[in-house]
Each structure stands twice: as structure tokens, then as C-alpha cells.
Coordinates of N, CA and C and ligand atoms in Angstrom, one line a residue:
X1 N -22.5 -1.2 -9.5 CA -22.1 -2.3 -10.4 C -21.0 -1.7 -11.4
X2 N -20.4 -2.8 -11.4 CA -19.0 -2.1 -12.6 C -19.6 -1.9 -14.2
X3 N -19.1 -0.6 -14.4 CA -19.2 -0.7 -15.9 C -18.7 -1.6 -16.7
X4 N -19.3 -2.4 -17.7 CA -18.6 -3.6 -18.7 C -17.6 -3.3 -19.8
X5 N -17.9 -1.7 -19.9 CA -16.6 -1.2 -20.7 C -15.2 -0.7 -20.0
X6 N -15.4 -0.7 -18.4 CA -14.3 -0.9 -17.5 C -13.6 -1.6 -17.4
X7 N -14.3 -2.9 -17.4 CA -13.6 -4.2 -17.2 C -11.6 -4.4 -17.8
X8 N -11.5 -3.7 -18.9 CA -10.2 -4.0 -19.1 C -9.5 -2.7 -18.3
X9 N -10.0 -1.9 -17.6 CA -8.8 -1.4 -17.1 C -8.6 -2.3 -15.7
X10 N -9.9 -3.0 -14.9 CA -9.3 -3.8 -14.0 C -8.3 -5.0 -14.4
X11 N -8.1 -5.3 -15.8 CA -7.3 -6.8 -16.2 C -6.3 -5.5 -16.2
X12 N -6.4 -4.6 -16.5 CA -4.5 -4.1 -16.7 C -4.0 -4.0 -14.8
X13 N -4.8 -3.4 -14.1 CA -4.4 -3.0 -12.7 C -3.8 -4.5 -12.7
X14 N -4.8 -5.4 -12.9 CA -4.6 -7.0 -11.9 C -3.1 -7.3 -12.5
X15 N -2.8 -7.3 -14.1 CA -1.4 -7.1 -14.7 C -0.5 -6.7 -14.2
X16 N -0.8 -5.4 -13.8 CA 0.1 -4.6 -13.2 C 0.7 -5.1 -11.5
X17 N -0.2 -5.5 -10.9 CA 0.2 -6.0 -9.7 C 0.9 -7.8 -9.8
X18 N 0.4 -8.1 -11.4 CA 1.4 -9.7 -11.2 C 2.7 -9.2 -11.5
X19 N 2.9 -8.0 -12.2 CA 4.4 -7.6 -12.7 C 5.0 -6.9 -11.2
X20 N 4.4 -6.4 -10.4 CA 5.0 -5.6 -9.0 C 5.4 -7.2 -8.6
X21 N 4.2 -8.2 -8.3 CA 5.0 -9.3 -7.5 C 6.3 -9.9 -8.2
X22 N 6.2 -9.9 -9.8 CA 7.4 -10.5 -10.2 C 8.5 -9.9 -9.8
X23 N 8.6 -8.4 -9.6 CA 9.4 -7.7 -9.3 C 10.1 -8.1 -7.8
X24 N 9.3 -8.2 -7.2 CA 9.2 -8.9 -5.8 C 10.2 -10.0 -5.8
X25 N 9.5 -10.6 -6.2 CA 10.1 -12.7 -6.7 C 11.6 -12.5 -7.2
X26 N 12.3 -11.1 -7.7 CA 13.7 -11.5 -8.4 C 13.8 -10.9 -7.2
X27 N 14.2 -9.8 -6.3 CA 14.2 -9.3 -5.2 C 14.7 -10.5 -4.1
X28 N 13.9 -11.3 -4.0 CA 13.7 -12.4 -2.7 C 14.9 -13.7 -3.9
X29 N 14.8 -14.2 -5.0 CA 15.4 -14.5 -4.9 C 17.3 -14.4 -5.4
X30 N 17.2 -13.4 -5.0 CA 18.8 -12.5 -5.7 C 18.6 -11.6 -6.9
X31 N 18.0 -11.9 -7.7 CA 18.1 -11.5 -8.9 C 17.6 -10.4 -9.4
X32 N 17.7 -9.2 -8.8 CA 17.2 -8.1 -9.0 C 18.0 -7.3 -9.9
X33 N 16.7 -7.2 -11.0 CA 17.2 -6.3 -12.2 C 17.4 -5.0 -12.1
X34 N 17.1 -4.1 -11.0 CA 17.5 -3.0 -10.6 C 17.1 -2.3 -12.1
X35 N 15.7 -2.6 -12.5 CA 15.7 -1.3 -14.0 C 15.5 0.2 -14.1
X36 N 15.5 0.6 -14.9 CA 15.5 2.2 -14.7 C 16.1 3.2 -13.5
X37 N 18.0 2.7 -13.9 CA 18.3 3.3 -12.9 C 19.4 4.2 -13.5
X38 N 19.5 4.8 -14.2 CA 20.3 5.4 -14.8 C 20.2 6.9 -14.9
X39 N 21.0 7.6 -15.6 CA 20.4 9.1 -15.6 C 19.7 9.5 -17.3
X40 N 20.3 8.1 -18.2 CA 19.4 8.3 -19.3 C 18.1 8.2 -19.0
X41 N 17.7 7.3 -17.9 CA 16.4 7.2 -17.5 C 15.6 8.5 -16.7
X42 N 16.6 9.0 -16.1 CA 16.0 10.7 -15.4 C 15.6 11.4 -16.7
X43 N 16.6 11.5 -17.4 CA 16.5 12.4 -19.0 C 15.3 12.3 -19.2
X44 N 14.7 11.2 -19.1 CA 13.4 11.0 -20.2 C 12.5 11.1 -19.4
X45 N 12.0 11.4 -18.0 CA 11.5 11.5 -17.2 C 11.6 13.3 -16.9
X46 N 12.1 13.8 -17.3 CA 12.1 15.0 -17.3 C 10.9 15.8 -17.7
X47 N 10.4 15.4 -18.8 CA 9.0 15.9 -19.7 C 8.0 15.3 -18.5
X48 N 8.0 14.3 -17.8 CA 7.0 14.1 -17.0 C 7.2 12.2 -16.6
X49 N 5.9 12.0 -15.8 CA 6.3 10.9 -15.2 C 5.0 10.4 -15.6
X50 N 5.3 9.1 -15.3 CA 4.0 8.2 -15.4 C 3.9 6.9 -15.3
X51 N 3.5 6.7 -13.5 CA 4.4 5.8 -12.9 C 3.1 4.2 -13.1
X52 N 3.3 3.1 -12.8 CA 2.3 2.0 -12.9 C 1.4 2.0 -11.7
X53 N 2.1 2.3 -10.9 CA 1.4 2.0 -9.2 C 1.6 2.9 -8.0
X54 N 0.3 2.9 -7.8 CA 1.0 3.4 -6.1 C 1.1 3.1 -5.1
X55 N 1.8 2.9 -4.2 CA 2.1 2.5 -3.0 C 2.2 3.2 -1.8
X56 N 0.9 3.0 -0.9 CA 1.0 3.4 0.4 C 1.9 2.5 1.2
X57 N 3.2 3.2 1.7 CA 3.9 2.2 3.0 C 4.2 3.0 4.1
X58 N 5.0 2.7 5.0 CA 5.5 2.8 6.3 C 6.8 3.9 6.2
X59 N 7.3 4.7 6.8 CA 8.5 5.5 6.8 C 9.7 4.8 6.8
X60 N 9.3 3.6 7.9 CA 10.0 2.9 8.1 C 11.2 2.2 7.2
X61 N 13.0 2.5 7.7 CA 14.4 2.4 6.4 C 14.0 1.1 6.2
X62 N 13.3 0.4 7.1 CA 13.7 -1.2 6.6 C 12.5 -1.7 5.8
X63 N 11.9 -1.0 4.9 CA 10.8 -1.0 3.9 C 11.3 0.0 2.6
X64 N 12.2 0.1 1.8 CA 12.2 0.7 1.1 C 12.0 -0.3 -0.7
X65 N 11.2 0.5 -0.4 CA 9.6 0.1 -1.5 C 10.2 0.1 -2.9
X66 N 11.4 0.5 -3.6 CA 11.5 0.6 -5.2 C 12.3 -0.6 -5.2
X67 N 13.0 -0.8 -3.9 CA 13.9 -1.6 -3.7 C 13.4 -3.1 -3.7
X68 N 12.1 -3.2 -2.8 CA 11.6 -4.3 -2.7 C 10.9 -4.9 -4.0
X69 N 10.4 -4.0 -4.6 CA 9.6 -4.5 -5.8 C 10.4 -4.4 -7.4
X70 N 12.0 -4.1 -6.9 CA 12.7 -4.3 -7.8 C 12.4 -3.5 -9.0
X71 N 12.2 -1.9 -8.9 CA 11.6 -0.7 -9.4 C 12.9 0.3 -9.5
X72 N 12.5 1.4 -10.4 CA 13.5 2.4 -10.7 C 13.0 3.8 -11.2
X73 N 13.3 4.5 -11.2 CA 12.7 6.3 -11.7 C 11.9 6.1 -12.3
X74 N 10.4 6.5 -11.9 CA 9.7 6.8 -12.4 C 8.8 5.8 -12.8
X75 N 9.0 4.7 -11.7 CA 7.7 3.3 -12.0 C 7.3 3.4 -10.9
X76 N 7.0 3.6 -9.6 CA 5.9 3.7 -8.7 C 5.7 5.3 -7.9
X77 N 4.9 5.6 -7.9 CA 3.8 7.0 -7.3 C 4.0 6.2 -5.6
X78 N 4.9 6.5 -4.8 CA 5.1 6.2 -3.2 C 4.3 7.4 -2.2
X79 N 3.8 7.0 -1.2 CA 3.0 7.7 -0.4 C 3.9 6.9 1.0
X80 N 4.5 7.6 2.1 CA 4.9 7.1 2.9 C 5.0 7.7 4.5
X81 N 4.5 7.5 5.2 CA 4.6 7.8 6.7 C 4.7 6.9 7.7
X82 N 4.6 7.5 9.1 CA 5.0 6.5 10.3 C 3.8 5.5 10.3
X83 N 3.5 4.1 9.9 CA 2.4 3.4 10.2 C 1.7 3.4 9.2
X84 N 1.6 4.0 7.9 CA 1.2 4.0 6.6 C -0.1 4.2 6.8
X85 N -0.4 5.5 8.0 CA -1.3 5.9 8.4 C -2.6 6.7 7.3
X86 N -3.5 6.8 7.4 CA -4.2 7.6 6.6 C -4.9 8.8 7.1
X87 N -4.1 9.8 6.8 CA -4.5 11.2 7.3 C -4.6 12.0 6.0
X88 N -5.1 13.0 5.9 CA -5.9 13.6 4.9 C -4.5 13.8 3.5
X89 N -3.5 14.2 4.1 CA -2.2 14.3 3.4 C -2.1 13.0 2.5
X90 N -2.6 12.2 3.1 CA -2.3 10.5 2.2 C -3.6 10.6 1.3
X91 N -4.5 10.8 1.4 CA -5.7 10.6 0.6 C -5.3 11.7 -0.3
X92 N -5.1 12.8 -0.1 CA -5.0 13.7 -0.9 C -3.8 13.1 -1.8
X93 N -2.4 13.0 -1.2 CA -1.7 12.7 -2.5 C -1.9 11.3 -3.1
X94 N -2.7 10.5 -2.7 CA -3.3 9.2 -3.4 C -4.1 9.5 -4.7
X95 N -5.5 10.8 -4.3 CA -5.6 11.2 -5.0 C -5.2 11.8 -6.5
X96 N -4.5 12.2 -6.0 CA -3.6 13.1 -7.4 C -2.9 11.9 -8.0
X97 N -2.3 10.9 -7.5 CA -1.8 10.0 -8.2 C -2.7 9.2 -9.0
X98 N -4.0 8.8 -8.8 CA -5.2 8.2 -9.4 C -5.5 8.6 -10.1
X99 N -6.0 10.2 -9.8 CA -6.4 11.4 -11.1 C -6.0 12.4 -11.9
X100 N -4.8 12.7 -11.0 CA -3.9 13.3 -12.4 C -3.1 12.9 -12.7
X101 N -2.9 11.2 -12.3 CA -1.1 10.8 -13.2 C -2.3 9.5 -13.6
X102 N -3.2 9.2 -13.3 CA -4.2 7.9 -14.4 C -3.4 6.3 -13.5
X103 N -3.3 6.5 -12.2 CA -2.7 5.1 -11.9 C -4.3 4.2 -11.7
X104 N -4.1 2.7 -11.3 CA -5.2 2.1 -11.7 C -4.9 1.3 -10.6
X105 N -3.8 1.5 -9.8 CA -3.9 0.2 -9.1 C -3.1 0.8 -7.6
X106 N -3.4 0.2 -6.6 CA -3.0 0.7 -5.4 C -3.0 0.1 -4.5
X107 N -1.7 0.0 -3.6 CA -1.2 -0.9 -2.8 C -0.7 -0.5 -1.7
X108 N -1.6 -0.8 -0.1 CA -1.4 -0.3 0.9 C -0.7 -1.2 2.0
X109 N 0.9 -1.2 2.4 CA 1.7 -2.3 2.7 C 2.3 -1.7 4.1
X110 N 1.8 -2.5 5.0 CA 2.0 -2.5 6.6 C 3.1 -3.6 6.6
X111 N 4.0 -3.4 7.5 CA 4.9 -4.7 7.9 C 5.2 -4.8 9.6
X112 N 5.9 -6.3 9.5 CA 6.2 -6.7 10.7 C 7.3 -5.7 11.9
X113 N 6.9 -5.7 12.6 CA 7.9 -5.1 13.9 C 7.8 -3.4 13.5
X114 N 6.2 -2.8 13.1 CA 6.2 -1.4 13.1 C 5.8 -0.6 14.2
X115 N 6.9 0.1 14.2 CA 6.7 1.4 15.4 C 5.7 2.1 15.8
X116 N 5.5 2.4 14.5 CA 4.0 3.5 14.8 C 3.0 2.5 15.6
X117 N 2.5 1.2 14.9 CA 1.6 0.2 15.6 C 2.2 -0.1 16.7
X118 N 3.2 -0.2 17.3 CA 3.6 -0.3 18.1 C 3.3 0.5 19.6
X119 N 3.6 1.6 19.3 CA 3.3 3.2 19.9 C 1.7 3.3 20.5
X120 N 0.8 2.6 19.4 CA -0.5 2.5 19.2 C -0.8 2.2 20.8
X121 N -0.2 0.7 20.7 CA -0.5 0.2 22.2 C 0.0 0.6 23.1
X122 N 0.9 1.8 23.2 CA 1.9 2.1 24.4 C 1.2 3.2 25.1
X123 N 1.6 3.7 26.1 CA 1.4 4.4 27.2 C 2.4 5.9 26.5
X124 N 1.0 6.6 25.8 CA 1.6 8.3 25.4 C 2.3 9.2 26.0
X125 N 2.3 9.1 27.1 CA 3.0 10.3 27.8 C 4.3 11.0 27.2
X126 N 4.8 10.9 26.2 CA 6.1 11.3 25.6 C 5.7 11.7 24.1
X127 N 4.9 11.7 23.5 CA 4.3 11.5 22.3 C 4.1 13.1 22.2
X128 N 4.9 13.6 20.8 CA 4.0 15.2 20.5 C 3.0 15.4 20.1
X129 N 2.6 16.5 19.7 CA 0.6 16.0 19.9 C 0.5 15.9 18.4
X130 N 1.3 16.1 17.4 CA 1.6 15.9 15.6 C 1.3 14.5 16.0
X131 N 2.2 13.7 16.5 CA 2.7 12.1 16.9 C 1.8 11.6 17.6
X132 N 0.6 12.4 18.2 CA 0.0 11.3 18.9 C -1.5 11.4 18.1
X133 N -1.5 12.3 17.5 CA -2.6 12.4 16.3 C -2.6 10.9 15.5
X134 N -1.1 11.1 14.9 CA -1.0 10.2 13.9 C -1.0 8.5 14.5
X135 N -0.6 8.5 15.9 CA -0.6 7.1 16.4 C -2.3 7.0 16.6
X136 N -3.3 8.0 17.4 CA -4.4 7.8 17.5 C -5.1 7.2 16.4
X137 N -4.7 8.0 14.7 CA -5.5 7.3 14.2 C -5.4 6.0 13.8
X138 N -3.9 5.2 14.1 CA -3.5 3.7 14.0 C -4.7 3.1 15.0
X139 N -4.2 3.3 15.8 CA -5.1 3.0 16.9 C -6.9 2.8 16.6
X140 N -6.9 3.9 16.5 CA -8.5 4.0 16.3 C -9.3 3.1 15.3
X141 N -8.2 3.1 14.4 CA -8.6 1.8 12.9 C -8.3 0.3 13.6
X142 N -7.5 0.0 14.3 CA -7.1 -1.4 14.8 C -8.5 -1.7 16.0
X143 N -8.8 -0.5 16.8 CA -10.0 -0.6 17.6 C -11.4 -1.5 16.8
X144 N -11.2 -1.3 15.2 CA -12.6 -1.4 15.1 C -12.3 -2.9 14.1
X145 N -11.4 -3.5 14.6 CA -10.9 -4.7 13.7 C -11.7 -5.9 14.6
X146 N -12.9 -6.5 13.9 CA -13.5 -7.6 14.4 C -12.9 -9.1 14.3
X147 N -12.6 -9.8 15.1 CA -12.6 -9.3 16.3 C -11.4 -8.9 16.9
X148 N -11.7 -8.3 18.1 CA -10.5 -7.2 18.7 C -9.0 -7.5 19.1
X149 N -8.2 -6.6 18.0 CA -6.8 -6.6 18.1 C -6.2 -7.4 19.7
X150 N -7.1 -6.2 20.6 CA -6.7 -6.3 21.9 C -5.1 -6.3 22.3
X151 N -4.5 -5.6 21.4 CA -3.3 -5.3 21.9 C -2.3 -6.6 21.5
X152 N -2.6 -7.9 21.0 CA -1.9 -8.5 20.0 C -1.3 -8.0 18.8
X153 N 0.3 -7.3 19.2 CA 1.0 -6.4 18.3 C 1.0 -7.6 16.4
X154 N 0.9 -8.8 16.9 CA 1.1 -9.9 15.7 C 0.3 -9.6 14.8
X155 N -0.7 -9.6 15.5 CA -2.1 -9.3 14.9 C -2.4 -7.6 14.2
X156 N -1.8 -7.3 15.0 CA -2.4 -5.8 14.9 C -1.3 -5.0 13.8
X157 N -0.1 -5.7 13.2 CA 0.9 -5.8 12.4 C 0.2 -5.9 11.1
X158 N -0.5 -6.9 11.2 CA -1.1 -6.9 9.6 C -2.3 -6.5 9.5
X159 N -3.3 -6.7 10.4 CA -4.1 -6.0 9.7 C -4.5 -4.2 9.7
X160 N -2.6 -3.9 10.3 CA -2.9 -2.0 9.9 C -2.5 -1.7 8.6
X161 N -2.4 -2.3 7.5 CA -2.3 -2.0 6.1 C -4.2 -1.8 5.9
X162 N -4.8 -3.3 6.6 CA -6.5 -3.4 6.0 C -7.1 -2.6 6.0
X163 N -7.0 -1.8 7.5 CA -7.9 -0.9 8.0 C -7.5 0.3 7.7
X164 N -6.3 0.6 7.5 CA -5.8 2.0 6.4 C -6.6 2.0 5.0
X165 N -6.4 0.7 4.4 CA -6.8 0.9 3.1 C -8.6 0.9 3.4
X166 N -9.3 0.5 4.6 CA -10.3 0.6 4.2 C -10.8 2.1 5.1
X167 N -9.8 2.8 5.4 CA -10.5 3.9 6.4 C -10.1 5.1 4.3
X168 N -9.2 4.8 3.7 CA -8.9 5.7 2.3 C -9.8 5.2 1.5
X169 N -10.8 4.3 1.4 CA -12.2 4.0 0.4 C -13.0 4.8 1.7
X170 N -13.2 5.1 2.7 CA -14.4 5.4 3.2 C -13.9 7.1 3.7
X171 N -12.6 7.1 3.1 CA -12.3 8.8 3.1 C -11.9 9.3 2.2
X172 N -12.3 8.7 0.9 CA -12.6 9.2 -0.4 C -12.6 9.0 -1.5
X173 N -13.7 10.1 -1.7 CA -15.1 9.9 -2.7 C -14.4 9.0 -4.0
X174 N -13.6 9.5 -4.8 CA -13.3 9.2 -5.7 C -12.7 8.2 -5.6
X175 N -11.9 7.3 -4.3 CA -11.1 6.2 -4.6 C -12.9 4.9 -4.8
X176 N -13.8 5.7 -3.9 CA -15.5 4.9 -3.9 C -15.6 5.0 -5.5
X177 N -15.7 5.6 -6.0 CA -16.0 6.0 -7.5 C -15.5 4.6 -8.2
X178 N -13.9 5.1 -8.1 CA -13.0 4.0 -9.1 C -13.0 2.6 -9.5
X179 N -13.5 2.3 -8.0 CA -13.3 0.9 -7.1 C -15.2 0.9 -7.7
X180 N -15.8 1.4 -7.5 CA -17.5 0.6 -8.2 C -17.4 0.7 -9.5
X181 N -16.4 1.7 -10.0 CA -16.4 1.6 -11.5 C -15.5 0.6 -11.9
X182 N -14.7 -0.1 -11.3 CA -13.8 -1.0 -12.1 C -12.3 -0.5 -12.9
X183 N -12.4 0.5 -12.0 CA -11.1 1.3 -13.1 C -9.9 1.5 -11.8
X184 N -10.3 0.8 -10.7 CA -9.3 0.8 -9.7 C -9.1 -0.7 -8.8
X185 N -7.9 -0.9 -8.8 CA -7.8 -2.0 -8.1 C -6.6 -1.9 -6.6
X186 N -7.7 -1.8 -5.6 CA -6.7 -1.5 -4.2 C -6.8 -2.7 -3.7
X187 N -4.9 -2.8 -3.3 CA -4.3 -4.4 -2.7 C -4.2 -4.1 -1.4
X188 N -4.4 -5.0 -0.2 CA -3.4 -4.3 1.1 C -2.2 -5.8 1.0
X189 N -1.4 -5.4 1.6 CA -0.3 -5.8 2.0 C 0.3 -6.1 3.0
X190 N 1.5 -7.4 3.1 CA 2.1 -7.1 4.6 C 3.6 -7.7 4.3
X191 N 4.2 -7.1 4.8 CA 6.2 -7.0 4.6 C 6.2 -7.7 6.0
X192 N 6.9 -9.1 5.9 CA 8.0 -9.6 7.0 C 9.3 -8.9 7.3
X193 N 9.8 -8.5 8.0 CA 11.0 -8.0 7.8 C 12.3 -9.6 8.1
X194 N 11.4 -10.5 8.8 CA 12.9 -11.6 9.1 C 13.1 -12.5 7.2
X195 N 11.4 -12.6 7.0 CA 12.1 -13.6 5.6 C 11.7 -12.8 4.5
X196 N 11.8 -11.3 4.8 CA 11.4 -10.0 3.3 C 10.6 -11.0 2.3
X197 N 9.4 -11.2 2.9 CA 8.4 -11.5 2.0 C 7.1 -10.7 2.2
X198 N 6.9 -10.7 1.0 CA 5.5 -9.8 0.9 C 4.3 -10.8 0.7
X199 N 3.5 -10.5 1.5 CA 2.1 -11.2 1.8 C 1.2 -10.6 1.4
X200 N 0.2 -10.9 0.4 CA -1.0 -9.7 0.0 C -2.1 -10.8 0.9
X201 N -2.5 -9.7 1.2 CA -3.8 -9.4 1.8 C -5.3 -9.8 1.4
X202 N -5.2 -9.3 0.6 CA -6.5 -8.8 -0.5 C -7.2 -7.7 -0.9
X203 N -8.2 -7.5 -1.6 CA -8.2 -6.5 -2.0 C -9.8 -5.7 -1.6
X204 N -9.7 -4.1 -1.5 CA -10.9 -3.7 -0.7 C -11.5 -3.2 -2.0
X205 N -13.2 -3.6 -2.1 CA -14.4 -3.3 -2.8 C -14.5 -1.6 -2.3
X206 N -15.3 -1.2 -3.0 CA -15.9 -0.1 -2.9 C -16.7 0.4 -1.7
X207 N -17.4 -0.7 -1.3 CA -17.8 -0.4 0.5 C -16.9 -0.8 1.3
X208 N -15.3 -1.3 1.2 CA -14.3 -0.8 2.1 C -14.2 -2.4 2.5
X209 N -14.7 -3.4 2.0 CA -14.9 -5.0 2.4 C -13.4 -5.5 1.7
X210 N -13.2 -6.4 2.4 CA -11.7 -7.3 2.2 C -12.4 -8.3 1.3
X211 N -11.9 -8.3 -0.4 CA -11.9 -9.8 -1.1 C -10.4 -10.5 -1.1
X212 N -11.3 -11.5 -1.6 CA -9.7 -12.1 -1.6 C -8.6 -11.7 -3.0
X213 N -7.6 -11.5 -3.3 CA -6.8 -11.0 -3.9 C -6.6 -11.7 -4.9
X214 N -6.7 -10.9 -6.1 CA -6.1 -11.8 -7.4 C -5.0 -12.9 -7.5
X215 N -4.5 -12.6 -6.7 CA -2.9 -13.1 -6.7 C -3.0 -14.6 -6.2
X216 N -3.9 -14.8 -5.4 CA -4.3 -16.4 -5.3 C -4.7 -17.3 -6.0
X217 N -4.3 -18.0 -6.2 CA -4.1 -19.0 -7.7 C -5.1 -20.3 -7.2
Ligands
ZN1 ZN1 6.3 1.0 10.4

């Protein structure tokens, strides 16, 4: 059960992700403020960083994440690979962003027409064994999606943000911690690439379960 003297760090996370959507919303509709982009803004970032969010996404050019949420130096802690996979490298630097830079809120964003998920369902023979690790473990998370992906790439599109974010609550300890303490709030996500809109998901509990997402009004 959540601590009751926690409770205001989940109202700042929940804050924090209406201000990433706002950021979003000028993005989609032209008006992106493009802030902290300067080198006065490096200057002062030099003593150190201290970003609002983190963001698990995809490698993939047609996802770039400061861009989309209308961000600049030194506002989001980015974690990125083929499939926004969760391999120990992602937990670990998730971690360090949660516990040594104090982020509260975390956002794991799959999109439409991804390769890595794609790969998932394909016929490996060509795949290096780095590459087919990392596609296995796409794979292996979409395997346990009830009920079965079955190789519906539509399907299997969005819910590989869910099952990343819930394979990183059930591979570690401390994101379990945060999330029963109330002092973490993890979104999953999903990126269209034809109408660049972002779709949240909702958000994973502490035993790795999908609620529905603040952001639904
Ligand atoms: Zn991708």
C-alpha cells in the first residue's frame, strides 16, 4: 500500500506527464516551442542535470523523442534501443535515472511500423546472435500477451511498449519499490507514425498490471 506521505510525489509525476503531453499537443499542432535550446542552456547544465522524465523508446530516426514532446537540454533522461526492448542495460540505466538523478515518472513508448517487432515474427536466419537475443526478448514478451498476439504485427505494435514496461517492474526491485510506494509513476505508450500522435496506454502498478492512465479525463 502507498505511503500517505507519498502521495504528493505521485501528483507531481501525474503533473509532469500533463506537461510532456502539452508538449506533445504544440508538436502535433505546429507550435512547437523548441525550449532549452540554446548554448546558454548547455552552460547551466554543465554543473549537472536534472531532467523531469524518463523515456524508454525505440532507436528508431522516426521517433525522436525531445522532438516529439517538444523538449530541450536537459528535460528528459532518454533510454533507447531497437524495439524499446528491456534488457538488463535498460533497467540498469532506468535505474540510475530514478535513483541517482530523483526522476518520478517514466514513460515506455512503442510505435507503429517497428522493425525490431517486426523481426519478432520473421524467419531469423540472418539475424546476429546480439540481434536475435534482443528480438527474442520482443518476442518472448508479446508470446505472453493474453490473448495471443499470434503474429498480428497491429496488435503486437502496441502492446510491445506494455509488456516491456511490465517485463522492467518484474526486473526490478526498485522500480517494485517506487511504484508500491507512490513515488513513481510508469506510463506505456504508443507513437503513430502516419498521424504522429501519441497514445498512452496506461499505467503499470507495482505487480506489473495495466491501469488506466491519468490522462483520461
Ligand atoms: Zn522500433
Amino acid at each position: 500500500m502507498a505511503d500517505p506521505t507519498s502521495f504528493s510525489g505521485l501528483v507531481q509525476a501525474e503533473r509532469l506527464l500533463r506537461e510532456l503531453r502539452s508538449g506533445h499537443d504544440r508538436f502535433l499542432s505546429g507550435s512547437s516551442a523548441h525550449p532549452h535550446a540554446s548554448y546558454e542552456r548547455l552552460e547551466q547544465l554543465v554543473a549537472g542535470q536534472h531532467p523531469t522524465a524518463a523515456i524508454l523508446s525505440c532507436a528508431d530516426s522516426r521517433v525522436p523523442v525531445e522532438l516529439l514532446f517538444d523538449a530541450g537540454f536537459g528535460d528528459l533522461y532518454v533510454v533507447r534501443n531497437a524495439g524499446n526492448a528491456c534488457t538488463n542495460a535498460t533497467i540498469g540505466s532506468l535505474e540510475y535515472g530514478i535513483d541517482g538523478l530523483g526522476i518520478s515518472l517514466l514513460v515506455v513508448m512503442g510505435h507503429e511500423g517497428c522493425g525490431a517487432v517486426t523481426a519478432a515474427y520473421a524467419p531469423h536466419t540472418a539475424l546476429t546472435p546480439q540481434l536475435h537475443d534482443l528480438v527474442h526478448t520482443i518476442r518472448a514478451g508479446l508470446d505472453e500477451v493474453d490473448p495471443p498476439v499470434q503474429g498480428d504485427l497491429r496488435v503486437a505494435f502496441r502492446q510491445n511498449p506494455v509488456q516491456a514496461a511490465r517485463h522492467l517492474v518484474q526486473g526490478s526491485a526498485l522500480l517494485r519499490e517506487r511504484l508500491a510506494a507512490g513515488q513513481l509513476l510508469l506510463e506505456a505508450a504508443y507513437y503513430t507514425l502516419r498521424r504522429g500522435e501519441i497514445e498512452w496506454l496506461g499505467q503499470l502498478d507495482a505487480d506489473g498490471a495495466l491501469q488506466p492512465s491519468c490522462l483520461v479525463d
